[in-house]
XYZ file of C-alpha atoms in Angstrom:
748
model
C 138.081 -87.862 70.395
C 135.950 -91.584 70.417
C 138.801 -93.761 71.140
C 140.130 -91.008 73.847
C 136.601 -91.511 75.670
C 136.558 -95.789 75.267
C 139.244 -95.546 77.280
C 138.101 -93.273 79.703
C 135.772 -95.638 80.136
C 138.441 -98.693 80.398
C 139.683 -97.071 83.168
C 135.734 -97.337 85.268
C 134.612 -100.865 83.527
C 135.900 -103.280 81.707
C 134.625 -102.743 78.372
C 135.915 -104.503 75.703
C 132.776 -103.967 72.602
C 131.763 -100.104 72.753
C 129.496 -98.165 70.305
C 128.447 -95.269 69.912
C 125.528 -93.673 67.897
C 124.035 -90.522 66.515
C 120.667 -90.477 66.000
C 119.616 -87.476 63.553
C 116.395 -86.689 64.668
C 115.464 -84.712 61.234
C 115.381 -87.838 58.561
C 115.631 -90.453 61.017
C 118.902 -91.617 60.323
C 122.188 -93.739 63.143
C 125.561 -93.318 62.836
C 128.479 -95.351 64.118
C 131.398 -93.046 64.747
C 132.664 -95.091 66.808
C 132.570 -99.109 67.015
C 135.220 -101.897 68.729
C 133.231 -105.558 68.346
C 135.138 -108.130 68.235
C 132.310 -110.624 66.190
C 130.344 -107.657 63.863
C 133.607 -105.005 63.669
C 133.569 -105.871 60.428
C 129.684 -105.279 60.004
C 128.679 -102.333 60.981
C 127.931 -99.571 58.414
C 128.281 -96.200 58.680
C 124.933 -94.981 58.139
C 120.990 -97.226 58.340
C 118.028 -95.884 58.992
C 116.311 -95.902 62.903
C 114.412 -99.042 62.993
C 112.431 -99.381 66.159
C 112.132 -102.621 67.497
C 116.087 -102.344 67.455
C 117.869 -102.515 70.982
C 119.749 -99.171 69.414
C 115.691 -97.431 68.659
C 114.568 -99.271 71.375
C 117.067 -96.986 73.526
C 116.823 -93.473 71.455
C 112.500 -94.003 71.469
C 111.506 -94.605 74.874
C 115.548 -91.918 76.366
C 115.600 -94.277 78.943
C 118.879 -96.676 80.087
C 118.451 -100.179 78.837
C 120.344 -103.386 80.864
C 119.226 -106.714 78.891
C 120.670 -110.095 80.582
C 121.116 -113.179 78.514
C 117.215 -113.991 78.938
C 115.634 -110.730 78.310
C 118.569 -110.832 75.099
C 116.790 -114.376 74.555
C 113.157 -113.382 73.927
C 114.598 -109.989 71.833
C 115.983 -112.531 69.879
C 112.208 -114.147 69.421
C 110.872 -110.821 68.351
C 113.554 -109.996 66.155
C 114.821 -107.438 67.599
C 118.864 -107.685 67.636
C 121.008 -107.433 64.908
C 124.122 -108.965 63.967
C 126.047 -111.612 66.798
C 123.665 -112.627 69.779
C 126.210 -110.842 72.757
C 125.181 -112.801 76.755
C 124.694 -108.641 77.963
C 124.017 -105.710 77.052
C 123.849 -101.739 78.005
C 122.827 -98.974 76.349
C 122.020 -94.825 77.432
C 120.877 -92.221 75.628
C 122.723 -89.310 75.066
C 121.011 -86.382 75.323
C 121.415 -82.428 75.069
C 119.117 -80.558 75.244
C 116.809 -82.700 76.684
C 116.903 -84.082 73.288
C 119.184 -87.732 72.532
C 121.734 -87.696 69.553
C 122.656 -90.591 69.880
C 123.130 -94.389 72.608
C 126.230 -95.292 74.196
C 125.676 -99.240 74.532
C 128.804 -101.591 75.599
C 128.331 -105.470 75.177
C 130.093 -109.453 75.937
C 129.531 -111.836 74.269
C 131.353 -114.072 76.443
C 130.370 -113.730 80.250
C 126.686 -112.976 80.978
C 127.731 -111.917 84.432
C 130.624 -109.154 82.795
C 128.292 -106.038 83.521
C 125.957 -105.049 86.952
C 123.701 -101.906 88.042
C 126.144 -100.783 88.950
C 127.561 -100.331 85.951
C 124.670 -99.301 84.350
C 124.968 -96.176 86.902
C 128.598 -95.419 85.925
C 127.756 -95.138 82.033
C 124.486 -92.612 82.565
C 126.670 -90.673 85.097
C 128.925 -90.245 82.424
C 126.666 -90.058 79.271
C 125.357 -86.363 79.469
C 129.302 -85.467 80.148
C 129.433 -87.512 77.145
C 127.041 -86.490 75.541
C 128.233 -82.256 75.215
C 131.630 -83.666 74.156
C 129.741 -84.883 71.111
C 127.631 -82.704 70.013
C 130.628 -79.092 70.656
C 132.669 -81.028 68.807
C 129.957 -82.160 65.514
C 128.955 -78.225 65.644
C 132.406 -77.640 65.681
C 133.165 -79.536 62.726
C 129.390 -78.604 60.352
C 131.206 -74.616 61.511
C 133.872 -75.838 60.005
C 132.046 -77.197 57.344
C 130.536 -74.345 56.137
C 132.711 -71.574 56.877
C 134.461 -74.016 54.580
C 131.039 -74.157 53.010
C 130.548 -71.044 53.335
C 133.819 -69.433 51.396
C 133.949 -71.195 48.741
C 131.189 -69.348 47.904
C 131.237 -66.612 48.994
C 134.942 -66.870 46.850
C 133.266 -68.566 43.560
C 130.051 -65.984 43.907
C 129.536 -63.822 41.187
C 127.948 -61.779 43.656
C 129.867 -58.937 45.212
C 129.994 -60.028 49.300
C 131.228 -57.483 51.352
C 131.678 -57.593 55.442
C 132.752 -54.056 57.388
C 133.260 -53.368 61.220
C 130.911 -50.357 63.293
C 133.628 -48.272 61.686
C 132.394 -48.890 58.117
C 135.981 -50.967 57.272
C 136.375 -53.237 55.337
C 136.297 -56.407 56.463
C 135.875 -58.992 54.016
C 136.095 -58.221 50.098
C 135.531 -61.634 47.979
C 137.515 -61.679 44.659
C 133.604 -60.745 42.876
C 134.630 -57.377 43.290
C 137.336 -57.916 40.393
C 134.398 -57.164 37.661
C 134.647 -53.610 38.845
C 138.689 -54.003 37.912
C 139.026 -53.564 41.623
C 141.731 -55.703 43.639
C 140.202 -57.656 47.023
C 143.710 -56.284 49.053
C 142.890 -52.533 47.891
C 140.057 -52.575 50.100
C 140.628 -54.386 53.465
C 140.996 -52.048 56.133
C 140.156 -48.896 54.715
C 136.064 -47.360 54.610
C 134.960 -45.702 51.588
C 136.003 -42.115 52.066
C 139.383 -43.538 52.160
C 138.936 -45.257 48.898
C 139.538 -42.622 45.599
C 135.167 -42.937 44.984
C 132.710 -39.666 44.856
C 131.435 -37.870 47.012
C 128.291 -39.252 46.269
C 128.007 -42.732 46.082
C 130.226 -42.836 49.114
C 127.683 -40.643 51.081
C 125.571 -43.500 49.583
C 127.407 -46.693 50.442
C 127.669 -44.812 53.693
C 124.243 -43.857 54.915
C 122.988 -47.393 53.760
C 126.223 -49.442 56.135
C 124.930 -47.070 58.954
C 121.934 -47.723 58.785
C 121.581 -50.774 59.156
C 124.081 -50.716 62.399
C 121.410 -48.928 64.115
C 118.411 -50.340 62.972
C 119.689 -54.092 62.674
C 117.033 -54.192 59.864
C 118.414 -55.663 56.325
C 118.860 -53.002 53.746
C 117.867 -53.271 49.954
C 119.086 -50.063 47.258
C 119.673 -50.281 43.851
C 122.559 -46.973 42.172
C 124.987 -46.662 39.263
C 128.087 -46.575 39.500
C 129.893 -44.185 36.871
C 131.515 -47.092 34.147
C 127.684 -47.144 33.900
C 127.033 -50.323 35.991
C 123.933 -50.727 37.906
C 124.338 -52.739 41.328
C 121.579 -53.822 43.387
C 122.871 -53.675 46.829
C 121.593 -56.090 49.984
C 123.356 -55.391 52.925
C 122.251 -58.026 56.616
C 123.365 -57.265 59.974
C 125.377 -60.208 61.458
C 124.036 -60.283 65.918
C 127.153 -60.635 68.725
C 125.924 -62.761 71.531
C 124.637 -60.747 73.232
C 122.141 -59.387 69.940
C 123.633 -56.407 68.497
C 124.659 -55.638 65.552
C 128.831 -56.664 65.668
C 128.994 -56.128 60.891
C 127.377 -55.872 58.607
C 127.730 -58.046 55.566
C 126.550 -56.758 51.949
C 125.669 -58.453 48.705
C 126.353 -56.131 45.233
C 125.032 -58.246 42.632
C 125.170 -56.540 38.146
C 122.053 -55.935 37.405
C 123.093 -53.482 34.321
C 120.964 -55.572 32.477
C 118.045 -56.154 33.800
C 118.274 -52.544 34.328
C 118.525 -51.976 30.556
C 115.722 -54.758 30.072
C 113.760 -52.950 32.142
C 114.290 -49.474 30.595
C 114.256 -50.677 27.267
C 110.348 -52.284 28.067
C 109.213 -48.873 29.077
C 110.040 -47.644 25.670
C 109.291 -50.880 24.232
C 105.513 -49.575 26.058
C 105.063 -45.741 25.171
C 105.766 -47.067 21.245
C 102.973 -49.870 21.222
C 101.333 -47.548 22.944
C 101.529 -44.666 20.427
C 101.228 -47.790 17.713
C 98.131 -48.524 18.446
C 96.259 -45.792 20.294
C 97.206 -43.995 16.400
C 94.519 -43.011 13.845
C 97.437 -43.241 10.694
C 100.357 -43.368 10.411
C 101.471 -39.610 10.613
C 100.537 -39.482 13.933
C 101.457 -42.982 14.701
C 105.122 -41.856 13.530
C 104.838 -39.172 15.121
C 104.474 -39.967 18.258
C 107.316 -42.080 17.583
C 110.270 -40.374 16.950
C 108.822 -38.232 19.684
C 109.788 -40.858 21.925
C 112.913 -41.586 20.525
C 113.878 -37.959 20.231
C 113.851 -38.486 23.960
C 115.152 -42.076 25.590
C 118.448 -41.453 23.064
C 118.370 -37.781 23.224
C 119.584 -37.505 19.971
C 119.210 -34.302 17.770
C 116.854 -35.866 15.071
C 114.780 -38.551 14.760
C 113.480 -38.703 11.321
C 111.665 -42.009 9.151
C 112.995 -40.998 5.419
C 111.083 -43.039 2.065
C 111.893 -44.806 -0.302
C 114.949 -46.671 0.991
C 115.502 -47.462 -3.049
C 119.174 -47.098 -4.768
C 116.978 -47.170 -7.909
C 114.665 -44.456 -6.903
C 115.969 -40.354 -8.262
C 114.989 -38.666 -5.194
C 114.361 -39.730 -1.787
C 112.299 -37.880 0.554
C 112.297 -37.418 4.753
C 108.024 -37.975 5.447
C 108.621 -37.434 9.001
C 111.296 -35.598 11.533
C 111.387 -34.095 14.749
C 114.874 -32.288 16.227
C 115.943 -30.379 18.797
C 115.320 -26.488 18.709
C 118.986 -26.060 17.102
C 118.760 -28.521 14.370
C 115.825 -28.720 12.701
C 115.539 -29.489 9.015
C 111.644 -29.602 7.296
C 109.638 -32.113 6.886
C 109.797 -33.251 3.317
C 113.383 -32.749 3.137
C 114.549 -34.104 -0.638
C 117.587 -35.237 -2.265
C 119.204 -36.363 -4.969
C 120.534 -40.219 -4.861
C 124.435 -39.596 -6.484
C 126.076 -43.511 -7.399
C 127.412 -42.659 -3.518
C 123.692 -42.625 -2.075
C 122.648 -45.287 -4.108
C 125.407 -47.516 -3.000
C 124.818 -46.630 1.218
C 120.764 -47.194 -0.016
C 122.035 -50.669 -0.872
C 123.646 -51.603 2.402
C 121.990 -50.148 4.688
C 118.956 -52.366 2.812
C 120.337 -55.480 3.019
C 121.035 -54.775 6.588
C 119.155 -56.375 9.085
C 120.633 -54.941 12.040
C 121.508 -50.982 12.392
C 124.207 -49.615 10.879
C 126.712 -47.014 12.695
C 128.610 -44.026 11.594
C 130.643 -42.494 14.202
C 134.847 -42.035 15.001
C 134.543 -46.002 17.148
C 133.341 -47.318 13.516
C 134.558 -48.232 9.889
C 131.913 -46.452 8.067
C 132.433 -42.805 7.677
C 129.352 -39.542 7.563
C 128.467 -38.917 4.392
C 129.429 -35.654 2.823
C 126.214 -33.865 2.246
C 124.775 -35.171 5.752
C 128.164 -33.637 7.618
C 127.361 -30.330 4.699
C 124.155 -29.951 4.326
C 122.947 -30.949 7.978
C 125.566 -30.416 10.268
C 126.003 -34.794 11.437
C 128.908 -36.123 13.181
C 127.264 -39.041 14.222
C 124.364 -41.551 12.786
C 122.661 -44.894 13.239
C 120.303 -46.174 10.844
C 118.022 -49.518 10.016
C 115.603 -50.493 7.038
C 111.815 -50.762 7.570
C 110.360 -53.315 5.370
C 106.584 -53.357 6.342
C 104.328 -56.830 4.583
C 103.125 -53.798 1.974
C 104.800 -51.716 -0.250
C 108.951 -50.062 -0.866
C 111.518 -49.944 2.141
C 111.876 -47.315 4.471
C 115.242 -45.893 6.497
C 114.758 -45.084 9.952
C 117.495 -42.564 11.616
C 118.789 -40.884 14.531
C 121.592 -37.606 14.159
C 123.554 -36.633 16.905
C 124.466 -32.961 15.588
C 125.767 -31.745 18.806
C 128.780 -34.135 19.862
C 130.513 -37.032 17.788
C 128.303 -40.114 19.422
C 129.932 -43.522 20.558
C 126.659 -45.034 19.965
C 126.149 -48.364 22.621
C 125.673 -51.667 21.501
C 122.710 -51.580 24.631
C 121.529 -48.076 22.738
C 121.638 -50.074 19.176
C 119.960 -53.370 20.709
C 116.935 -50.821 21.424
C 117.003 -49.281 18.302
C 117.005 -52.541 16.626
C 113.726 -52.935 19.106
C 111.987 -49.715 18.164
C 112.665 -50.684 14.489
C 110.164 -53.735 14.646
C 108.395 -52.327 16.081
C 108.027 -49.770 13.245
C 108.008 -52.223 10.980
C 104.808 -53.881 12.533
C 102.469 -50.477 13.192
C 103.207 -50.098 9.290
C 103.112 -52.840 8.275
C 99.974 -52.853 10.591
C 98.466 -49.157 9.376
C 99.317 -50.124 5.567
C 97.956 -53.079 5.703
C 94.728 -51.473 7.102
C 95.049 -48.362 4.646
C 94.971 -50.454 1.876
C 91.968 -52.975 3.563
C 90.009 -49.597 4.430
C 90.328 -48.457 0.761
C 89.255 -51.947 -1.221
C 85.721 -51.275 1.914
C 85.008 -47.974 0.270
C 86.355 -49.484 -3.380
C 83.471 -51.911 -2.483
C 80.576 -49.902 -0.576
C 81.359 -47.453 -3.439
C 80.873 -50.509 -5.973
C 77.372 -51.605 -4.140
C 76.022 -48.140 -3.726
C 76.089 -47.522 -7.916
C 74.516 -50.548 -8.313
C 70.905 -50.167 -9.042
C 70.204 -53.194 -6.696
C 69.272 -53.257 -3.669
C 71.667 -55.312 -1.819
C 71.310 -57.009 1.323
C 74.047 -58.974 3.276
C 72.669 -61.165 5.513
C 73.816 -64.242 7.680
C 72.779 -66.802 9.430
C 70.669 -66.135 12.009
C 68.742 -63.141 8.791
C 71.068 -60.322 10.958
C 71.822 -57.614 8.401
C 75.468 -56.880 7.611
C 75.783 -55.130 4.707
C 73.547 -52.416 3.058
C 73.736 -50.536 0.039
C 72.796 -47.340 -1.258
C 69.582 -48.727 -2.710
C 68.587 -50.420 0.505
C 68.767 -47.136 2.829
C 66.203 -45.252 -0.738
C 63.885 -47.703 -0.596
C 63.352 -47.704 3.751
C 64.994 -44.434 4.144
C 67.067 -45.725 6.910
C 70.897 -45.498 7.165
C 73.612 -48.311 6.730
C 74.108 -48.149 11.134
C 70.665 -48.668 12.076
C 69.770 -51.557 9.635
C 73.326 -53.264 10.530
C 73.207 -56.124 13.116
C 68.879 -55.240 12.609
C 66.852 -58.887 11.144
C 65.935 -58.160 7.582
C 62.385 -58.927 7.393
C 62.072 -56.270 9.887
C 62.315 -53.586 7.014
C 60.809 -55.845 4.532
C 58.153 -58.114 5.880
C 57.496 -59.386 2.396
C 60.009 -60.680 2.421
C 59.946 -63.348 5.103
C 58.722 -66.104 3.348
C 62.850 -66.185 2.359
C 64.013 -67.806 5.897
C 63.782 -70.910 4.857
C 65.368 -70.392 1.470
C 68.228 -68.414 3.062
C 69.292 -71.343 5.405
C 68.743 -73.879 2.088
C 71.063 -71.974 0.084
C 73.891 -71.807 3.162
C 73.806 -74.939 3.254
C 73.877 -76.291 0.339
C 75.980 -73.566 -1.057
C 74.213 -72.435 -4.217
C 72.300 -69.822 -6.199
C 68.488 -69.519 -5.273
C 66.121 -67.465 -7.906
C 63.114 -66.182 -7.538
C 62.059 -64.335 -10.666
C 58.579 -61.876 -11.413
C 57.528 -61.848 -7.298
C 54.253 -59.977 -6.941
C 54.269 -57.760 -4.061
C 51.472 -55.264 -3.675
C 52.101 -51.041 -2.361
C 49.061 -49.807 -1.292
C 46.879 -51.024 -4.765
C 49.802 -51.158 -6.587
C 51.326 -54.258 -7.697
C 55.037 -54.661 -8.187
C 57.883 -57.018 -9.533
C 60.135 -57.846 -8.015
C 63.518 -60.669 -9.303
C 64.639 -61.694 -6.042
C 68.030 -63.581 -6.277
C 70.230 -64.537 -2.893
C 74.498 -65.132 -3.461
C 75.833 -67.545 -0.204
C 78.822 -65.912 0.779
C 81.706 -68.905 -0.193
C 83.516 -69.262 3.038
C 84.384 -71.814 5.397
C 84.125 -69.707 8.142
C 81.804 -66.742 7.534
C 77.869 -67.957 7.171
C 75.379 -65.509 5.507
C 74.093 -65.103 1.837
C 73.803 -61.650 0.046
C 70.148 -61.025 -1.138
C 70.282 -58.693 -4.167
C 65.766 -57.578 -5.143
C 65.958 -55.954 -8.348
C 62.598 -54.331 -9.068
C 60.791 -55.634 -12.465
C 58.111 -54.168 -13.315
C 58.415 -51.624 -16.250
C 60.194 -54.757 -17.789
C 57.663 -57.178 -17.128
C 55.483 -53.683 -18.710
C 57.587 -53.179 -21.599
C 58.029 -57.040 -22.177
C 53.558 -56.929 -22.428
C 54.132 -53.921 -24.511
C 56.661 -55.672 -27.101
C 54.543 -58.486 -27.854
C 51.220 -56.543 -27.747
C 54.191 -54.917 -30.771
C 55.119 -57.525 -32.302
C 51.030 -59.159 -32.517
C 50.772 -55.537 -33.727
C 53.715 -56.529 -36.465
C 51.987 -60.031 -37.064
C 48.740 -57.931 -37.590
C 50.169 -55.110 -39.783
C 52.405 -58.559 -42.445
C 48.960 -59.736 -42.775
C 46.792 -56.648 -43.256
C 50.037 -56.026 -46.384
C 49.733 -59.233 -47.605
C 45.653 -58.874 -47.530
C 46.123 -55.162 -48.905
C 47.842 -56.404 -52.277
C 44.922 -59.595 -51.747
C 42.459 -56.683 -52.030
C 44.459 -54.985 -54.836
C 43.730 -57.577 -57.275
C 39.945 -57.209 -57.796
C 39.426 -54.166 -56.899
C 41.482 -53.120 -60.169
C 39.334 -56.025 -61.856
C 36.720 -54.630 -60.331
C 37.180 -50.825 -61.666
C 38.545 -52.156 -64.889
C 35.269 -53.668 -65.579
C 33.027 -50.494 -64.562
C 35.315 -48.703 -66.819
C 34.677 -51.140 -70.068
C 30.650 -51.171 -68.875
C 30.423 -48.012 -69.030
C 32.665 -46.933 -72.033
C 30.540 -49.448 -73.657
C 27.533 -47.480 -72.575
C 28.996 -44.062 -73.058
C 31.089 -43.998 -76.531
C 30.217 -43.989 -80.138
C 31.705 -47.286 -81.412
C 30.722 -48.929 -84.444
C 30.110 -52.181 -82.663
C 27.812 -51.153 -79.700
C 25.158 -49.857 -82.952
C 25.931 -52.932 -84.634
C 24.395 -54.713 -80.667
C 22.392 -52.655 -80.456
C 20.654 -53.097 -83.553
C 20.431 -56.634 -82.942
C 19.348 -56.524 -79.779
C 16.333 -54.844 -81.998
C 17.472 -51.158 -79.919
C 19.164 -47.957 -80.874
C 22.297 -47.370 -78.697
C 20.443 -44.268 -78.006
C 17.305 -45.306 -76.550
C 20.047 -46.883 -74.099
C 21.497 -43.517 -73.557
C 18.107 -42.474 -73.163
C 17.372 -45.663 -70.195
C 20.182 -45.442 -68.276
C 20.115 -40.747 -68.195
C 16.452 -41.857 -66.520
C 18.065 -44.687 -64.155
C 21.119 -42.726 -62.997
C 23.186 -45.182 -64.183
C 25.787 -43.873 -65.869
C 26.690 -41.524 -62.509
C 26.311 -44.877 -60.837
C 29.006 -46.689 -62.649
C 30.712 -43.631 -61.784
C 31.152 -43.520 -58.378
C 31.498 -46.843 -58.270
C 34.813 -46.850 -60.097
C 36.028 -43.427 -57.630
C 34.714 -45.502 -54.849
C 37.573 -48.317 -56.787
C 39.959 -46.049 -56.868
C 39.784 -44.325 -52.986
C 39.674 -47.770 -51.881
C 43.639 -47.924 -53.923
C 44.206 -45.037 -52.399
C 43.887 -46.369 -48.902
C 45.289 -49.452 -49.381
C 48.049 -47.797 -50.718
C 47.646 -45.265 -48.149
C 48.908 -48.725 -45.262
C 51.125 -50.161 -47.741
C 53.286 -46.836 -46.762
C 52.435 -46.971 -43.547
C 53.322 -50.807 -42.895
C 56.184 -50.891 -44.769
C 59.330 -51.001 -43.064
C 61.766 -48.370 -42.388
C 64.813 -48.578 -44.330
C 67.035 -46.339 -43.555
C 66.956 -43.962 -45.812
C 66.147 -40.289 -45.931
C 64.487 -37.929 -48.891
C 62.911 -34.291 -48.560
C 59.935 -35.056 -48.759
C 56.745 -32.553 -48.830
C 55.968 -32.760 -44.730
C 51.702 -31.033 -45.434
C 51.110 -33.672 -47.792
C 52.648 -36.605 -45.994
C 50.300 -35.620 -42.055
C 47.081 -35.320 -44.997
C 48.194 -38.733 -45.879
C 48.277 -39.791 -42.113
C 45.143 -38.312 -40.824
C 43.559 -39.981 -43.933
C 45.105 -43.460 -42.246
C 43.212 -42.568 -38.857
C 40.432 -42.250 -40.368
C 40.369 -45.958 -41.384
C 42.033 -47.148 -38.245
C 39.959 -49.873 -36.785
C 40.898 -49.139 -33.373
C 39.252 -45.180 -33.817
C 36.449 -46.058 -35.610
C 35.341 -48.504 -32.665
C 35.633 -45.726 -30.720
C 34.356 -42.411 -32.148
C 34.009 -40.733 -35.874
C 37.009 -39.237 -36.541
C 35.102 -37.309 -39.335
C 33.616 -35.507 -36.347
C 36.979 -33.985 -35.709
C 37.788 -30.714 -37.602
C 40.994 -30.298 -38.840
C 43.020 -26.348 -39.321
C 45.923 -26.120 -41.252
C 48.157 -22.979 -41.532
C 51.201 -22.343 -43.455
C 51.606 -26.118 -45.230
C 51.507 -23.733 -49.006
C 55.296 -21.341 -47.799
C 56.167 -24.840 -46.168
C 59.539 -26.178 -47.669
C 60.417 -29.721 -48.443
C 62.049 -31.797 -44.769
C 65.516 -34.064 -45.542
C 63.756 -36.647 -43.387
C 62.991 -40.594 -43.829
C 59.379 -40.268 -44.624
C 58.213 -43.430 -42.452
C 59.151 -43.001 -38.890
C 57.979 -38.862 -39.378
C 54.183 -40.504 -40.441
C 54.873 -43.259 -37.589
C 55.551 -39.439 -35.502
C 52.401 -38.035 -36.867
C 50.471 -41.137 -36.875
C 50.770 -41.476 -32.684
C 50.743 -37.449 -31.949
C 46.492 -37.816 -34.598
C 45.955 -41.038 -32.578
C 46.487 -39.547 -29.181
C 44.988 -36.489 -29.810
C 42.150 -37.899 -30.914
C 41.229 -39.786 -28.331
C 42.405 -37.335 -25.689
C 39.467 -34.671 -26.693
C 36.589 -37.770 -27.490
C 37.563 -38.993 -23.433
C 36.331 -34.756 -22.650
C 33.881 -34.784 -24.471
C 31.153 -34.510 -22.213
C 33.261 -31.707 -20.333
C 33.975 -28.798 -24.068
C 31.397 -27.935 -25.583
C 33.206 -26.767 -28.881
C 33.400 -29.567 -31.532
C 36.814 -31.073 -31.119
C 39.411 -29.930 -33.621
C 43.420 -29.990 -34.885
C 44.755 -26.539 -35.594
C 47.801 -27.229 -36.689
C 50.662 -24.912 -38.403
C 53.544 -25.361 -40.688
C 56.546 -22.529 -40.079
C 60.605 -21.965 -40.390
C 62.211 -20.262 -37.189
C 65.975 -20.192 -37.669
C 66.597 -22.586 -40.247
C 64.796 -25.077 -37.806
C 61.546 -26.682 -40.090
C 58.403 -25.899 -37.555
C 54.443 -28.094 -37.362
C 52.533 -27.571 -33.818
C 49.927 -29.374 -33.567
C 47.233 -28.400 -31.350
């Protein structure tokens, strides 16, 4: 074409050097499809970027013809606006189509500066439009041809099924992607859907959709399922004539079976996830999931078995959902035979669902076929994080079902979610049991226990804390601990120290005033040994009674020491007391008994024993000496009683006369120093009844005496404190009697 243009111009103008440049405005490129140049023929580049200062660029940008003589050309050489060899004369005209510059036609001469005239420029201008139209038409044809080839390549290589229909709804074109439906393109060309062996419903869907595009001129899109189970996404686009009428409809059909399966699976997973999230118990969760499985798969039974343990004696269907005709009671148990044990081992070892149907190598277990009417089955193990394995399965009883791969994948995904749900539920159950156990331990402790965070807010509150404050755990949690125990406010800084230093801090016998009473508390602060949790446990123990007991023990130890000293002193007293009594008896014997030696000494002294007797009678000396001896015996008896009372019990028992023991105890009480300093014990009247008939009692002497002494002492002190309020004199009324083979002593 370009060569013929050059040849035609040569008839009008002698043109030896000519080039045609095509301009691509969108990317500012120049293409030189034709050039004839005696000097620069080999230097032309087929494509180059448009340069504004070049001669070609000047014509394109100005959209005007350009005639340059030798002088003007030399001036442009100085400006660097000429590329290649320098001509003597140069003419260029823009090629304009639809008011846009599509290129430049230029002629030049390297030898003759007068080779062209203005008339030659006018000729070029006059033919430039026709040349532009020819070039543009040719370029469009090439683009169309190129696009058509590209389109055909794309359509034939496309995985989408591409079809074109005319107004009679006949197939004009079908690409090779139709093979994926098992159809040959030539079997469709020239025919309508009604002439083919498609279902009436499918034909109606197709033809209604295509007709709608012809009528509206708008794009239509539908989804439908083919009898083979393939889902199709069908895009229908109108193709218009120059008169803007829909001439044909081109359609693009894409297999979206996998996408639809994924969408369906995601819907199922969402349902399962909601059952897991919204359930409060394992039972509620699994019942809901089995209902969903029954609906999703359209099976006759969905069940969960536990334990899936080949070494167990029995396994039980703990959870099951059935269609009305195929009901099996929940809790159905089966003995694990050797055959079943082998099957359970196979199930436990499988990472994917195991299918039992006519299309697989696995046969239905006889007891399932005979007892539960199972014709097809799919099973898979579930291994929660805790406990033994579970088995999840579905039964088809109404017919022999061939489980598809998508169904098996969906079942696998559901089983994985059930496993996660079981893990969470079992873990939650363990945590709840552990929490209940810990709460029980904390609530069983007599100590007041509070968990407190770093800000002083309560995180744990045991039963003793509730008793002390009357505030329940729910009301206390989140509150500041010192709101309930203001006296512990001073330990805020101590708590911070315990947290920072991670050490136990203990404050003992801290006094705390409640009204008029002072109580003592041991306060222990334990830091929580956790990197992520900052807080302490505060333990408060009331040790008021303990302190009182300690004081009593100290007093008892003092009394024991005093008792030991008294026993030692009693022994020391006994020695001179015995000497005193012995000498008193000796004096009495020498003064009263008739002994020859006494008479001899009396004579030597110038007197007689009769005179001495008379003197002693007159002065009552004999009676005085007898009183000394009696007093000594009484003192010795008191010492004996005290030593007997202070003697450490040896744990031995013997038959004792309790009335006599009580008498000795009264004697001891008479001589108790503490009682004597308060009042005269001798003022108390003692009345006893039944002591003569009272039998001996098998007991520990010292312990019973201690009991008697405590009762007598307490009674005496009580009566003394009320002496101003009672008219009658203080008295003890003591009765001894036997009742139901028991020795009874009442003291009033």
